[in-house]
Each structure stands twice: as C-alpha cells, then as structure tokens.
Short mmCIF file of C-alpha atoms in Angstrom, two decimals:
data_model
loop_
_atom_site.label_atom_id
_atom_site.label_comp_id
_atom_site.label_asym_id
_atom_site.label_seq_id
_atom_site.Cartn_x
_atom_site.Cartn_y
_atom_site.Cartn_z
CA ASP A 1 -5.15 -30.46 -23.68
CA LEU A 2 -2.95 -27.53 -23.09
CA LYS A 3 -3.35 -26.21 -26.40
CA LYS A 4 -7.34 -26.11 -25.85
CA ILE A 5 -7.41 -24.86 -22.70
CA THR A 6 -4.97 -21.93 -22.77
CA ASP A 7 -5.73 -20.78 -26.47
CA ILE A 8 -8.19 -17.81 -26.10
CA GLY A 9 -9.58 -16.37 -29.19
CA GLY A 10 -10.86 -13.01 -29.60
CA THR A 11 -8.86 -11.08 -26.91
CA VAL A 12 -8.65 -7.89 -28.18
CA PHE A 13 -7.91 -5.87 -25.00
CA ASP A 14 -7.25 -6.10 -21.64
CA ALA A 15 -8.48 -3.06 -19.21
CA GLN A 16 -6.23 -4.28 -16.18
CA ILE A 17 -3.02 -4.42 -18.17
CA GLY A 18 -3.98 -0.78 -20.21
CA ALA A 19 -4.35 0.44 -16.62
CA TYR A 20 -1.21 -0.70 -15.42
CA LEU A 21 0.99 0.81 -18.16
CA ILE A 22 -0.81 4.16 -17.78
CA ASN A 23 0.17 3.90 -14.29
CA PRO A 24 2.40 1.17 -12.79
CA SER A 25 2.53 2.79 -9.56
CA LYS A 26 -1.47 3.07 -8.78
CA GLY A 27 -3.92 -0.04 -8.50
CA THR A 28 -4.95 -1.96 -11.47
CA GLU A 29 -7.73 -3.92 -9.39
CA LEU A 30 -11.31 -2.88 -11.07
CA GLU A 31 -12.48 -1.37 -7.97
CA TYR A 32 -9.90 1.29 -8.35
CA THR A 33 -9.35 1.99 -11.86
CA SER A 34 -13.38 1.83 -12.95
CA SER A 35 -13.78 4.63 -9.63
CA GLU A 36 -10.12 6.56 -10.49
CA TYR A 37 -10.81 7.18 -14.34
CA LEU A 38 -15.03 6.84 -14.58
CA GLY A 39 -15.68 8.10 -11.01
CA VAL A 40 -17.84 4.83 -10.91
CA TYR A 41 -18.05 2.22 -7.50
CA PRO A 42 -18.38 -1.59 -8.71
CA THR A 43 -20.42 -2.73 -5.58
CA SER A 44 -22.13 0.90 -5.65
CA THR A 45 -26.32 -0.65 -5.49
CA GLU A 46 -27.00 2.96 -6.15
CA ASP A 47 -28.54 3.29 -9.59
CA THR A 48 -27.39 6.84 -9.85
CA GLN A 49 -23.52 5.28 -10.40
CA MET A 50 -24.93 3.44 -13.69
CA SER A 51 -26.72 6.18 -15.42
CA LEU A 52 -23.10 7.93 -15.27
CA LEU A 53 -22.35 5.28 -18.09
CA ASP A 54 -26.19 5.72 -19.75
CA VAL A 55 -26.98 2.07 -18.96
CA THR A 56 -28.87 0.08 -16.78
CA PRO A 57 -27.66 -3.44 -16.27
CA ASP A 58 -30.39 -6.39 -14.65
CA ASP A 59 -27.28 -8.08 -13.01
CA ILE A 60 -23.49 -8.09 -11.55
CA ASP A 61 -22.12 -9.78 -14.55
CA ALA A 62 -23.35 -7.03 -17.04
CA LYS A 63 -22.40 -4.21 -14.59
CA TYR A 64 -19.06 -5.07 -14.84
CA ALA A 65 -18.98 -5.94 -18.36
CA HIS A 66 -20.04 -2.32 -18.82
CA ILE A 67 -17.41 -1.01 -16.63
CA ILE A 68 -14.89 -2.59 -18.60
CA PHE A 69 -15.80 -1.75 -21.70
CA ALA A 70 -16.14 2.03 -20.29
CA LEU A 71 -12.77 1.53 -18.86
CA SER A 72 -11.17 0.58 -22.40
CA GLU A 73 -12.36 3.67 -24.03
CA PHE A 74 -10.78 5.81 -21.57
CA ILE A 75 -7.57 3.39 -21.46
CA ILE A 76 -7.17 2.94 -25.38
CA PRO A 77 -6.54 6.80 -26.18
CA LYS A 78 -4.28 6.91 -23.46
CA ILE A 79 -2.06 3.85 -24.48
CA GLU A 80 -1.50 6.05 -27.92
CA GLU A 81 -1.01 9.25 -26.16
CA ASN A 82 2.01 7.53 -24.48
CA ASN A 83 2.99 5.99 -27.29
CA GLN A 84 2.88 2.83 -25.78
CA HIS A 85 1.08 0.72 -28.78
CA ASP A 86 3.83 -1.48 -29.49
CA LEU A 87 4.65 -2.22 -26.04
CA TYR A 88 0.49 -3.20 -25.38
CA TYR A 89 -0.52 -4.99 -28.28
CA ASN A 90 3.28 -6.80 -29.16
CA VAL A 91 4.49 -7.20 -25.85
CA GLU A 92 1.87 -7.21 -22.97
CA LEU A 93 -1.50 -8.55 -25.00
CA PRO A 94 0.58 -11.33 -26.31
CA LEU A 95 2.23 -12.45 -22.91
CA ILE A 96 -1.47 -13.21 -21.27
CA LYS A 97 -1.16 -16.15 -23.39
CA VAL A 98 2.46 -17.44 -22.41
CA LEU A 99 1.66 -16.70 -18.54
CA ALA A 100 -1.60 -19.34 -19.18
CA ASP A 101 0.50 -21.61 -20.57
CA MET A 102 3.18 -21.61 -18.13
CA GLN A 103 0.38 -21.51 -15.36
CA HIS A 104 -1.68 -24.24 -17.07
CA CYS A 105 1.86 -26.38 -17.45
CA GLY A 106 3.10 -26.02 -13.78
CA PHE A 107 6.30 -27.12 -12.31
CA CYS A 108 7.45 -30.57 -11.68
CA ILE A 109 8.58 -31.23 -7.66
CA ASP A 110 10.17 -34.44 -6.00
CA MET A 111 7.50 -35.03 -3.29
CA ASP A 112 9.73 -37.66 -2.08
CA GLU A 113 12.99 -35.74 -1.84
CA LEU A 114 10.88 -32.78 -0.15
CA THR A 115 9.34 -35.04 2.64
CA LYS A 116 12.63 -36.10 3.14
CA PHE A 117 14.27 -32.97 3.47
CA GLY A 118 11.15 -31.70 5.95
CA GLU A 119 12.42 -34.27 7.93
CA ILE A 120 15.79 -33.27 8.07
CA LEU A 121 14.80 -29.84 8.88
CA GLN A 122 12.49 -31.01 12.00
CA GLN A 123 15.42 -33.15 12.97
CA ASN A 124 17.31 -29.87 13.12
CA ILE A 125 14.80 -27.36 14.73
CA SER A 126 13.96 -30.54 17.45
CA GLU A 127 17.88 -30.21 18.20
CA LEU A 128 18.08 -26.38 18.26
CA GLU A 129 15.14 -26.30 20.73
CA LYS A 130 16.94 -28.49 23.23
CA LYS A 131 19.96 -26.11 23.20
CA ILE A 132 17.97 -23.02 23.72
CA TYR A 133 16.32 -24.55 26.30
CA GLU A 134 19.57 -25.49 28.26
CA LEU A 135 20.85 -21.86 27.87
CA ALA A 136 17.70 -20.15 28.78
CA GLY A 137 17.15 -22.54 31.74
CA GLU A 138 13.85 -23.42 31.11
CA GLU A 139 11.62 -24.18 28.41
CA PHE A 140 9.25 -21.82 26.92
CA ASN A 141 7.45 -20.75 23.40
CA LEU A 142 9.97 -20.11 20.99
CA ASN A 143 7.83 -18.82 18.25
CA SER A 144 5.93 -16.34 20.92
CA PRO A 145 7.95 -12.85 20.25
CA LYS A 146 6.36 -11.99 24.27
CA GLN A 147 8.15 -14.79 25.77
CA LEU A 148 11.36 -14.83 24.02
CA GLY A 149 11.90 -11.02 24.49
CA GLU A 150 10.79 -12.37 28.83
CA ILE A 151 13.69 -14.88 28.11
CA LEU A 152 16.47 -12.97 26.75
CA PHE A 153 15.74 -9.42 27.69
CA ASP A 154 14.26 -9.85 31.51
CA LYS A 155 15.62 -13.07 32.89
CA LEU A 156 19.04 -12.96 30.84
CA GLY A 157 19.70 -9.56 30.64
CA LEU A 158 20.66 -9.04 27.34
CA LYS A 159 21.52 -5.40 26.37
CA GLY A 160 19.89 -3.62 23.18
CA GLY A 161 16.11 -4.65 24.25
CA LYS A 162 13.75 -2.03 22.44
CA LYS A 163 10.74 -2.19 24.77
CA THR A 164 6.97 -2.22 22.90
CA LYS A 165 3.14 -1.97 24.18
CA THR A 166 3.26 -5.73 23.77
CA GLY A 167 6.62 -6.46 25.06
CA TYR A 168 10.18 -6.50 23.55
CA SER A 169 10.76 -6.80 20.27
CA THR A 170 12.32 -9.73 18.85
CA LYS A 171 12.24 -8.76 15.09
CA ALA A 172 15.44 -10.20 13.11
CA ASP A 173 17.41 -6.50 12.95
CA VAL A 174 17.07 -6.59 16.58
CA LEU A 175 18.19 -9.86 17.53
CA GLU A 176 20.95 -9.63 14.31
CA LYS A 177 22.78 -6.96 16.15
CA LEU A 178 22.85 -9.33 19.30
CA ALA A 179 24.28 -12.64 17.32
CA PRO A 180 27.52 -12.13 17.70
CA ASP A 181 28.17 -12.24 21.11
CA ASN A 182 24.93 -14.14 22.56
CA GLU A 183 24.47 -18.15 21.13
CA ILE A 184 21.32 -18.18 22.10
CA VAL A 185 20.40 -15.44 20.13
CA ARG A 186 22.61 -17.32 17.11
CA LEU A 187 20.77 -20.37 17.73
CA THR A 188 17.42 -18.53 17.68
CA LEU A 189 17.92 -16.88 14.39
CA GLU A 190 18.98 -20.43 13.01
CA TYR A 191 16.04 -21.95 14.76
CA ARG A 192 13.91 -19.42 12.73
CA THR A 193 15.68 -20.12 8.99
CA TYR A 194 14.69 -23.70 9.73
CA GLN A 195 11.12 -23.27 11.20
CA LYS A 196 10.69 -20.92 7.97
CA LEU A 197 12.16 -23.26 5.52
CA LYS A 198 10.00 -25.99 6.62
CA SER A 199 6.78 -24.27 7.48
CA THR A 200 6.69 -22.33 4.04
CA TYR A 201 8.22 -24.62 1.73
CA CYS A 202 8.12 -28.15 2.78
CA ASP A 203 4.88 -28.01 4.43
CA GLY A 204 3.27 -24.90 2.27
CA LEU A 205 4.36 -26.62 -1.07
CA SER A 206 2.93 -29.95 -0.06
CA THR A 207 -0.61 -28.46 -0.20
CA LEU A 208 -0.34 -26.40 -3.15
CA VAL A 209 0.63 -29.59 -5.15
CA ASN A 210 -2.30 -30.52 -7.58
CA PRO A 211 -3.09 -34.01 -6.86
CA LYS A 212 -4.05 -35.06 -10.76
CA THR A 213 -0.81 -33.65 -12.12
CA HIS A 214 1.55 -34.05 -9.21
CA ARG A 215 2.49 -30.48 -10.41
CA ILE A 216 2.84 -26.72 -8.83
CA HIS A 217 0.64 -24.30 -10.78
CA SER A 218 2.09 -21.16 -9.51
CA ILE A 219 0.02 -17.78 -10.60
CA PHE A 220 1.53 -15.47 -12.59
CA HIS A 221 1.02 -11.80 -12.36
CA GLN A 222 1.39 -8.97 -15.29
CA THR A 223 0.51 -6.20 -12.97
CA GLY A 224 2.36 -6.85 -9.67
CA THR A 225 5.22 -5.17 -9.58
CA VAL A 226 5.77 -1.26 -10.19
CA THR A 227 8.88 -2.39 -12.10
CA GLY A 228 7.16 -4.22 -15.12
CA ARG A 229 8.70 -7.38 -13.39
CA LEU A 230 6.49 -10.33 -13.18
CA SER A 231 5.37 -11.85 -9.94
CA SER A 232 4.19 -15.03 -8.71
CA SER A 233 1.64 -16.49 -5.91
CA GLU A 234 0.64 -19.49 -4.63
CA PRO A 235 3.23 -20.19 -4.24
CA ASN A 236 5.77 -17.08 -4.99
CA MET A 237 8.30 -19.20 -7.01
CA GLN A 238 10.47 -16.51 -7.30
CA ASN A 239 11.12 -16.39 -3.41
CA ILE A 240 12.70 -19.77 -3.03
CA PRO A 241 15.98 -18.98 -1.11
CA THR A 242 19.22 -19.48 -2.60
CA ARG A 243 21.64 -17.74 -0.19
CA THR A 244 22.07 -20.43 2.12
CA GLU A 245 23.40 -24.18 1.54
CA LEU A 246 19.80 -25.29 2.76
CA GLY A 247 18.04 -23.16 0.18
CA ARG A 248 19.91 -24.37 -2.35
CA GLU A 249 18.78 -27.69 -1.26
CA LEU A 250 15.52 -26.63 -1.79
CA ARG A 251 15.59 -25.79 -5.06
CA LYS A 252 16.57 -29.18 -6.24
CA MET A 253 13.21 -30.52 -4.98
CA PHE A 254 11.76 -28.84 -8.43
CA THR A 255 12.77 -30.93 -11.43
CA ALA A 256 12.25 -31.32 -15.18
CA LYS A 257 10.19 -34.29 -16.36
CA ASP A 258 11.87 -37.01 -18.01
CA GLY A 259 13.71 -36.54 -21.27
CA CYS A 260 13.84 -32.82 -20.68
CA VAL A 261 15.85 -30.39 -18.51
CA LEU A 262 15.66 -27.13 -16.94
CA ILE A 263 17.23 -24.08 -17.92
CA ASP A 264 18.51 -20.57 -15.85
CA ALA A 265 19.03 -17.68 -17.94
CA ASP A 266 18.69 -13.94 -16.99
CA TYR A 267 19.40 -10.70 -18.45
CA SER A 268 22.69 -9.79 -17.33
CA GLN A 269 22.40 -6.67 -15.20
CA ILE A 270 19.77 -5.68 -17.47
CA GLU A 271 18.71 -2.49 -14.83
CA LEU A 272 22.36 -1.15 -14.74
CA ARG A 273 22.53 -1.33 -18.57
CA VAL A 274 19.57 0.76 -19.12
CA LEU A 275 20.76 3.12 -16.16
CA ALA A 276 24.47 3.35 -18.01
CA HIS A 277 22.37 4.50 -21.36
CA LEU A 278 19.95 6.84 -19.64
CA ALA A 279 22.78 8.51 -17.54
CA ASN A 280 25.30 8.10 -20.41
CA ASP A 281 28.14 7.37 -17.62
CA GLU A 282 31.08 7.16 -19.24
CA VAL A 283 32.63 4.46 -16.58
CA MET A 284 29.63 2.25 -16.41
CA ILE A 285 29.44 2.36 -20.24
CA ASP A 286 33.11 1.38 -20.77
CA ALA A 287 32.73 -1.50 -18.24
CA PHE A 288 29.74 -3.17 -19.84
CA LYS A 289 31.83 -2.42 -23.23
CA ASN A 290 35.09 -4.43 -22.07
CA GLY A 291 33.36 -7.19 -20.33
CA GLU A 292 34.21 -5.80 -16.90
CA ASP A 293 32.09 -6.76 -13.55
CA ILE A 294 30.35 -3.55 -13.13
CA HIS A 295 30.06 -4.08 -9.40
CA ALA A 296 33.67 -4.41 -9.07
CA VAL A 297 34.29 -1.40 -11.20
CA THR A 298 32.08 0.80 -8.96
CA ALA A 299 33.49 -0.52 -5.56
CA SER A 300 36.87 0.46 -6.83
CA LYS A 301 35.81 3.83 -7.77
CA ILE A 302 33.48 4.37 -4.47
CA LEU A 303 36.37 3.29 -2.19
CA ASN A 304 39.38 3.99 -4.65
CA VAL A 305 40.65 0.51 -4.02
CA PRO A 306 42.16 -0.91 -7.06
CA ILE A 307 40.08 -4.12 -8.45
CA ASP A 308 42.29 -6.49 -7.68
CA LYS A 309 42.52 -5.38 -4.12
CA LEU A 310 38.78 -5.63 -3.49
CA THR A 311 37.16 -8.08 -0.72
CA LYS A 312 33.65 -9.87 -1.74
CA ASP A 313 32.50 -8.18 0.94
CA GLN A 314 33.10 -4.61 -0.79
CA ARG A 315 31.91 -6.33 -4.22
CA ASN A 316 28.81 -6.71 -2.32
CA SER A 317 28.53 -3.27 -1.01
CA ALA A 318 28.82 -1.73 -4.17
CA LYS A 319 26.27 -4.01 -5.76
CA ALA A 320 24.02 -3.07 -3.13
CA ILE A 321 24.67 0.25 -4.04
CA ASN A 322 24.19 -0.03 -7.78
CA PHE A 323 20.74 -2.03 -7.44
CA GLY A 324 19.38 0.06 -4.79
CA ILE A 325 19.62 3.38 -5.98
CA VAL A 326 18.03 2.12 -9.55
CA TYR A 327 14.99 1.57 -7.06
CA GLY A 328 15.32 4.66 -5.03
CA MET A 329 16.96 3.42 -1.86
CA GLY A 330 17.44 5.56 0.75
CA GLU A 331 20.72 6.29 3.19
CA TYR A 332 18.78 4.66 5.92
CA THR A 333 17.96 2.06 4.26
CA LEU A 334 21.47 1.38 2.81
CA SER A 335 22.99 1.65 6.07
CA GLN A 336 20.39 -0.72 7.43
CA ASP A 337 21.19 -3.42 4.76
CA LEU A 338 24.85 -3.30 4.78
CA ASN A 339 25.21 -2.72 8.77
CA ILE A 340 27.34 0.76 8.31
CA SER A 341 26.56 3.95 9.67
CA PHE A 342 23.99 6.42 8.46
CA LYS A 343 26.86 8.97 7.79
CA GLN A 344 29.22 6.13 5.73
CA ALA A 345 25.70 5.08 3.80
CA LYS A 346 25.48 8.93 2.81
CA ASN A 347 29.28 9.20 1.74
CA TYR A 348 28.88 6.30 -0.60
CA MET A 349 25.82 7.65 -2.16
CA ASN A 350 27.40 10.89 -2.55
CA ASP A 351 30.46 9.40 -4.28
CA TYR A 352 28.50 6.91 -6.07
CA PHE A 353 26.59 10.15 -7.99
#
C-alpha cells in the first residue's frame, strides 16, 4: 500500500535539508555538519566529544539522535535569519513525501525490449571489433587504454598522442581530435558508445529491476546538487542519453502501465528567465516577452548575424554560452565544449557580457 508506506507522520524538521539550505555548496552528511557546526564527530569514541552536548548516550543510535537534535537547534534560527522559512517549511519539507512516493512507485521498464536492444548493441560491438582489429593488423584488448595507446601511437604512428606515466592517454578529448582523419579512432569512439550503452543501461538496468514490482526504484536526492536541482541514483534517471538515435531508442524502454501515459514537462529556460530578471537585461527580457528563441537572439547579438541567417551550430554555441555562464563556466571549458580557440571563447564571453 503506497500511502501506508510513504505517509510518514510527525516530521517537523529535517536537519540535512536545513543544512543544505544554509549552504548548498558544503556537505550535508551528518559527519560533516556535526563537525562543522557543533565541533562534534559522530564516529569518535571519546567521551569528551559528547560532553560538548551535555549528554552521555550509551549507544550509537542515541548518540546520533542527540547530535541531530542539537543540529536542529543550530539550523532553525539560521533559516529564519536567511528569510528561508517559507522555502523550507512549504517547499522542501513537503517535498520529502513527494520523493518518497516517487521512489516507492518506481518506473515501468519493458524488459523484453531492453533485452532485444542489448542483443542489437552486442552485434554492433562485435562488428566494430572486427573492423578495428583489421585496421590495427592484430587483435588486442580494446578496453585497455595502455594497449589501445600502443596500437594507435606506437604501431600506427598517429600524431597527437599524449604520453603519461602509464602510457598514452586515450581519453575521449584526445581521440575526438584525431577521429576526423583516422577511421580506426572514429570506430573506437563508436565502439565505446555502444559499450557504454550496453554495460551501463542494458546490463546495468536489468540488475536494478525489482523482482516483485518489475519496476526500477531510483533514489531521488534533495540535497545532491549545489544548484538546487534534484538528482537521482541507482540508476541516474536523469542521465538516459537523448542526443543519439540509440539513446532515444533506449528511452522508449521506459513505459507507462496500462491505462496511463507518460508526460514529459519542463520549465522553459527557467535559469535564463531568472538571469534576465536579476540582471534586468533588456535584450533578454524583450526576447522572452515576445516569445523569441533566446539562444538565437544571443547568437545573433554575439556573432552579429541576422537571426534568419544563423546556422544550427551557431545557435548551439550561444546555448552553451547562455547556460555555461549561469553556472560559472570559464573560457577554457567553453573553448573545449565548442572546439574553438581559447581566444575565440574569451571574445564570445566578453561580447556576451
């Protein structure tokens, strides 16, 4: 019975969520908050630690209860000082039950289709392995960075290899620069994409399906991100790929029960609307009021190109800048994300501001 399991009564304060609101950039685990705010370490065996709280508990559960109570007495006034009363009691606290309901309810997944999808991926993986071995002139462990580096940079003599203490780096950023001119590198990146989809999602999701409910019960975290967004784990339901055709196929495996439908809803560029309001930026505000494409408007202003002449890549560049700047992205990261020079990224950001 969903209601009986998740309808927890008597919850008046949650110290972890309170600590999160006070400072979301710091840790919210009890070991951290108790030492940070109370000078007490829960795992310490010294009696002097608990004497700081004027208690002498006989067991660990009582010790934790005392610490949480003391934390609450510290955090509650801070929430009031920060004018976060409504946010805490009317938004965050009721959300606990909502997330408990979501976690208990779980998500339907079509296991038959997921199994078929895994078989298709494995077939593609096997075909890519054969092609890569032919180009390399020998078989080797494709999942070994050391062996792959030796094949690409020692045997085949590809330029652009970065040598480390353990061998050549075969990270994605290194291989992506080589891919346009080297078929074996392009196939290797494709192989990795298929491998990740199969191991992380087809194989990984299968192990997380509850045998009784036949659903996946992801854990939702209220205090997992600095930005205030929810996060999820076991599995991360927010990280199912969408940019590739294969990723979109994978999303089809998540289904609604009979008589129900899935609804996908999202705020329209909420961060940029908040930014436009806080910065009182006339260009952004006018774009939102007129229902214009904010990324196209940004690209047009930065690149000095009419909106109707913009390419898809130019719009995507502006999108990266818009959201990147909101979350503190620097010139170096922007240059890497857009595959442009540091100087060009710096100019983009200067023009943006």
